[in-house]
Amino acid sequence: MYANYLNPETFKETERILKSDDVSDAMKKISEKVLMGTTLSRGEFVYLLGLKDSPDRKALFRLANAVRHDNVGETVFVKGIIEFSNYCKRDCAYCGIGASCKIKRYRMRPDEIVKVAIDSAKHGIDTIILQSGEDPFYTTDVLIDIIKKIRNHTRRPVSLSIGERTPKELELFKKAGASKYLLKQETVNSRIFKSVHGSDYEVRISLLKALVKLGYIAGGGDIIGLPGQTLGDIADDIIFMRDIGVKMAGIGPFIPTQNTPLENYPSGSADVTLNAYACTRLAIPTIFLPTTTALGTLDPGLQYKGFEAGCNVIMVNFTPDKYRQVYRIYDNKRKVEFYETVQELLKRGKKLSFSVMKSLKEEELV
Ligand code: 5AD
């Protein structure tokens, strides 16, 4: 059959699921639909998102893993993040660097950002991510200059995670050489969005769509466990991302952060987060899907568990130490270091990209 040789692992896994006595009929039907490339319904995603440890949940993870294998292979992409400013004009209720948070603020100078990016590229990282609060200090021209310099010196893909900018700016950043942009929808439930986020829901959604239209490898994503959020909302997030055509998704649990309006609210569920990874992989088979630092903050082992649920990306931090402590979007944010991470990945038998392996060989680390 057509699907058989194009998706050998998915085929094998589906066969195994269909033969299992302890897997439910609902899960069997889902597995067949995934193999045939039929889109899953909202109800099916809600069912999968709610799975607790069970044969069905094991089947879900194995299926997501098979879909990952058949569509994006075995390589784990290691992306490097530089958090260059913690100034933010927004005031999101969950975030520790919102405008009204009384924290020490910093901005890296443009030449410092470029230098750190060039240093991080020496490790062969698969993408350089520039992240900050929404900080108008970095004007369009300043950012264009930074992007161009990094691209000229490193040739690595540059990804932006700097919040909302005008469509014109997004276009100019793309022309300057940025190829990826992460602008999480945070939640597609407009009522919840409006209650926790400091910006306009319609604008944000339209900007994310604009990124897709501009030809960016556009990233969406949500926070799992926002106040009032249901599994149905999370299913809607996944369907939304599938339908608008994002190619990356940052999905992490909510982490309560001191001195924010949501400080006393409980953390998001790690189980639901892992289920959301698996569902997102089923919904968008070729997606770049990081297992997030927020999940690792709940428990470092959990971050590696993400790879069993269909993830294929991890972000390591290259923000200079003196700034990193104050880039506190949430409390106890886990430090994800390059060497520690690649060693852990290799120990677990993961494949790394050619450029990362080459840098390790050059430094005689493998
Ligand atoms: N818990 C989890 N994720 C958070 N973010 C910000 N604050 C929190 C929090 N308290 C996420 C948002 C943002 C990304 C940079 O960090 O989703 O898009």
Short mmCIF file of C-alpha atoms in Angstrom, two decimals, residues 187-351:
data_model
loop_
_atom_site.label_atom_id
_atom_site.label_comp_id
_atom_site.label_asym_id
_atom_site.label_seq_id
_atom_site.Cartn_x
_atom_site.Cartn_y
_atom_site.Cartn_z
CA THR A 187 -3.81 30.31 23.60
CA VAL A 188 -6.29 30.46 20.77
CA ASN A 189 -9.09 30.92 23.30
CA SER A 190 -9.62 34.67 22.88
CA ARG A 191 -11.30 35.05 26.28
CA ILE A 192 -8.32 33.56 28.13
CA PHE A 193 -5.87 35.39 25.88
CA LYS A 194 -7.51 38.71 26.70
CA SER A 195 -7.43 37.97 30.41
CA VAL A 196 -3.71 37.11 30.61
CA HIS A 197 -1.99 38.77 27.70
CA GLY A 198 -1.09 42.41 27.30
CA SER A 199 -1.84 42.70 23.59
CA ASP A 200 -4.69 42.49 21.13
CA TYR A 201 -5.77 38.94 20.26
CA GLU A 202 -6.79 39.68 16.66
CA VAL A 203 -3.52 41.50 15.97
CA ARG A 204 -1.46 38.64 17.31
CA ILE A 205 -3.29 36.02 15.27
CA SER A 206 -3.05 38.15 12.14
CA LEU A 207 0.71 38.62 12.67
CA LEU A 208 1.23 34.89 13.01
CA LYS A 209 -0.67 34.38 9.76
CA ALA A 210 1.40 37.17 8.16
CA LEU A 211 4.59 35.32 9.13
CA VAL A 212 3.36 32.20 7.35
CA LYS A 213 2.40 34.26 4.29
CA LEU A 214 5.78 35.99 4.19
CA GLY A 215 7.42 32.59 3.80
CA TYR A 216 8.97 32.40 7.23
CA ILE A 217 9.35 29.06 8.93
CA ALA A 218 6.76 30.39 11.34
CA GLY A 219 6.35 29.16 14.87
CA GLY A 220 3.24 29.19 17.01
CA GLY A 221 2.70 27.55 20.34
CA ASP A 222 0.79 27.68 23.56
CA ILE A 223 1.13 27.60 27.31
CA ILE A 224 -0.39 24.49 28.87
CA GLY A 225 -2.33 25.13 32.07
CA LEU A 226 -3.41 28.75 31.82
CA PRO A 227 -6.26 29.65 34.22
CA GLY A 228 -9.55 28.37 32.86
CA GLN A 229 -7.98 26.52 29.94
CA THR A 230 -9.58 23.17 29.00
CA LEU A 231 -8.28 20.23 26.98
CA GLY A 232 -10.65 21.45 24.27
CA ASP A 233 -8.77 24.76 24.18
CA ILE A 234 -5.47 22.91 23.77
CA ALA A 235 -6.99 20.79 20.99
CA ASP A 236 -8.09 24.05 19.35
CA ASP A 237 -4.51 25.35 19.57
CA ILE A 238 -3.22 22.27 17.76
CA ILE A 239 -5.91 22.44 15.08
CA PHE A 240 -5.29 26.17 14.66
CA MET A 241 -1.56 25.64 14.14
CA ARG A 242 -2.22 22.85 11.66
CA ASP A 243 -4.73 24.93 9.71
CA ILE A 244 -2.69 28.12 9.40
CA GLY A 245 0.49 26.27 8.40
CA VAL A 246 3.03 26.85 11.16
CA LYS A 247 6.22 24.84 10.86
CA MET A 248 7.44 25.12 14.46
CA ALA A 249 5.59 25.00 17.78
CA GLY A 250 6.81 26.03 21.22
CA ILE A 251 4.61 24.27 23.76
CA GLY A 252 5.38 24.39 27.47
CA PRO A 253 3.64 24.10 30.83
CA PHE A 254 2.67 27.22 32.72
CA ILE A 255 5.18 27.92 35.51
CA PRO A 256 3.95 30.18 38.34
CA THR A 257 6.29 33.11 38.82
CA GLN A 258 6.70 35.29 41.90
CA ASN A 259 5.43 38.85 41.82
CA THR A 260 3.19 38.23 38.83
CA PRO A 261 -0.62 38.19 39.00
CA LEU A 262 -0.59 34.39 38.49
CA GLU A 263 2.04 33.63 41.16
CA ASN A 264 -0.31 31.47 43.23
CA TYR A 265 -1.74 29.57 40.32
CA PRO A 266 -0.64 25.88 39.96
CA SER A 267 1.89 24.73 37.34
CA GLY A 268 0.64 23.29 34.10
CA SER A 269 0.53 19.51 33.81
CA ALA A 270 3.65 17.77 32.49
CA ASP A 271 1.51 14.84 31.34
CA VAL A 272 -0.77 17.05 29.28
CA THR A 273 2.28 18.86 27.85
CA LEU A 274 3.78 15.55 26.68
CA ASN A 275 0.43 14.49 25.26
CA ALA A 276 0.26 17.85 23.45
CA TYR A 277 3.68 17.17 21.88
CA ALA A 278 2.49 13.82 20.61
CA CYS A 279 -0.77 15.29 19.26
CA THR A 280 1.07 18.14 17.55
CA ARG A 281 3.38 15.65 15.85
CA LEU A 282 0.35 13.68 14.62
CA ALA A 283 -1.36 16.85 13.41
CA ILE A 284 1.68 18.40 11.68
CA PRO A 285 4.03 15.53 10.84
CA THR A 286 6.99 17.62 9.61
CA ILE A 287 6.92 20.20 12.41
CA PHE A 288 10.03 21.40 14.24
CA LEU A 289 8.96 20.56 17.77
CA PRO A 290 11.17 21.49 20.71
CA THR A 291 10.93 19.78 24.03
CA THR A 292 10.87 22.98 26.02
CA THR A 293 12.92 24.47 28.84
CA ALA A 294 9.66 25.11 30.72
CA LEU A 295 9.00 21.35 30.81
CA GLY A 296 12.62 20.78 31.92
CA THR A 297 12.03 23.33 34.67
CA LEU A 298 9.32 21.11 36.17
CA ASP A 299 11.83 18.23 36.10
CA PRO A 300 15.00 17.96 33.93
CA GLY A 301 14.32 14.29 33.08
CA LEU A 302 10.97 15.29 31.64
CA GLN A 303 12.60 17.41 28.99
CA TYR A 304 14.29 14.33 27.54
CA LYS A 305 11.01 12.44 27.77
CA GLY A 306 9.73 14.89 25.16
CA PHE A 307 11.81 13.04 22.58
CA GLU A 308 9.73 9.94 23.25
CA ALA A 309 6.59 11.92 22.48
CA GLY A 310 7.56 13.15 19.02
CA CYS A 311 9.86 16.12 19.72
CA ASN A 312 12.94 16.70 17.57
CA VAL A 313 14.42 19.99 18.78
CA ILE A 314 16.11 21.23 21.94
CA MET A 315 17.18 24.78 22.70
CA VAL A 316 20.42 25.47 24.51
CA ASN A 317 21.22 28.78 26.09
CA PHE A 318 24.07 31.05 25.01
CA THR A 319 23.01 34.15 26.93
CA PRO A 320 26.05 35.44 28.83
CA ASP A 321 25.83 34.41 32.50
CA LYS A 322 25.61 37.92 33.88
CA TYR A 323 22.37 38.49 32.00
CA ARG A 324 20.89 35.06 32.20
CA GLN A 325 20.01 35.25 35.90
CA VAL A 326 17.81 38.25 35.26
CA TYR A 327 16.10 36.86 32.17
CA ARG A 328 13.44 35.34 34.35
CA ILE A 329 10.36 34.79 32.26
CA TYR A 330 9.46 32.24 34.93
CA ASP A 331 10.94 31.07 38.24
CA ASN A 332 13.81 28.56 38.57
CA LYS A 333 14.23 28.53 34.80
CA ARG A 334 16.44 25.58 34.00
CA LYS A 335 19.90 26.30 32.57
CA VAL A 336 20.26 24.28 29.41
CA GLU A 337 23.93 24.20 28.50
CA PHE A 338 25.35 23.19 25.18
CA TYR A 339 27.88 20.54 26.22
CA GLU A 340 25.74 19.04 28.96
CA THR A 341 22.86 18.75 26.51
CA VAL A 342 24.73 17.24 23.58
CA GLN A 343 26.43 14.74 25.89
CA GLU A 344 23.10 13.74 27.34
CA LEU A 345 21.63 13.39 23.84
CA LEU A 346 24.53 11.26 22.61
CA LYS A 347 24.34 9.12 25.74
CA ARG A 348 20.70 8.48 24.91
CA GLY A 349 21.63 7.40 21.41
CA LYS A 350 20.23 10.46 19.64
CA LYS A 351 21.60 11.59 16.29
#
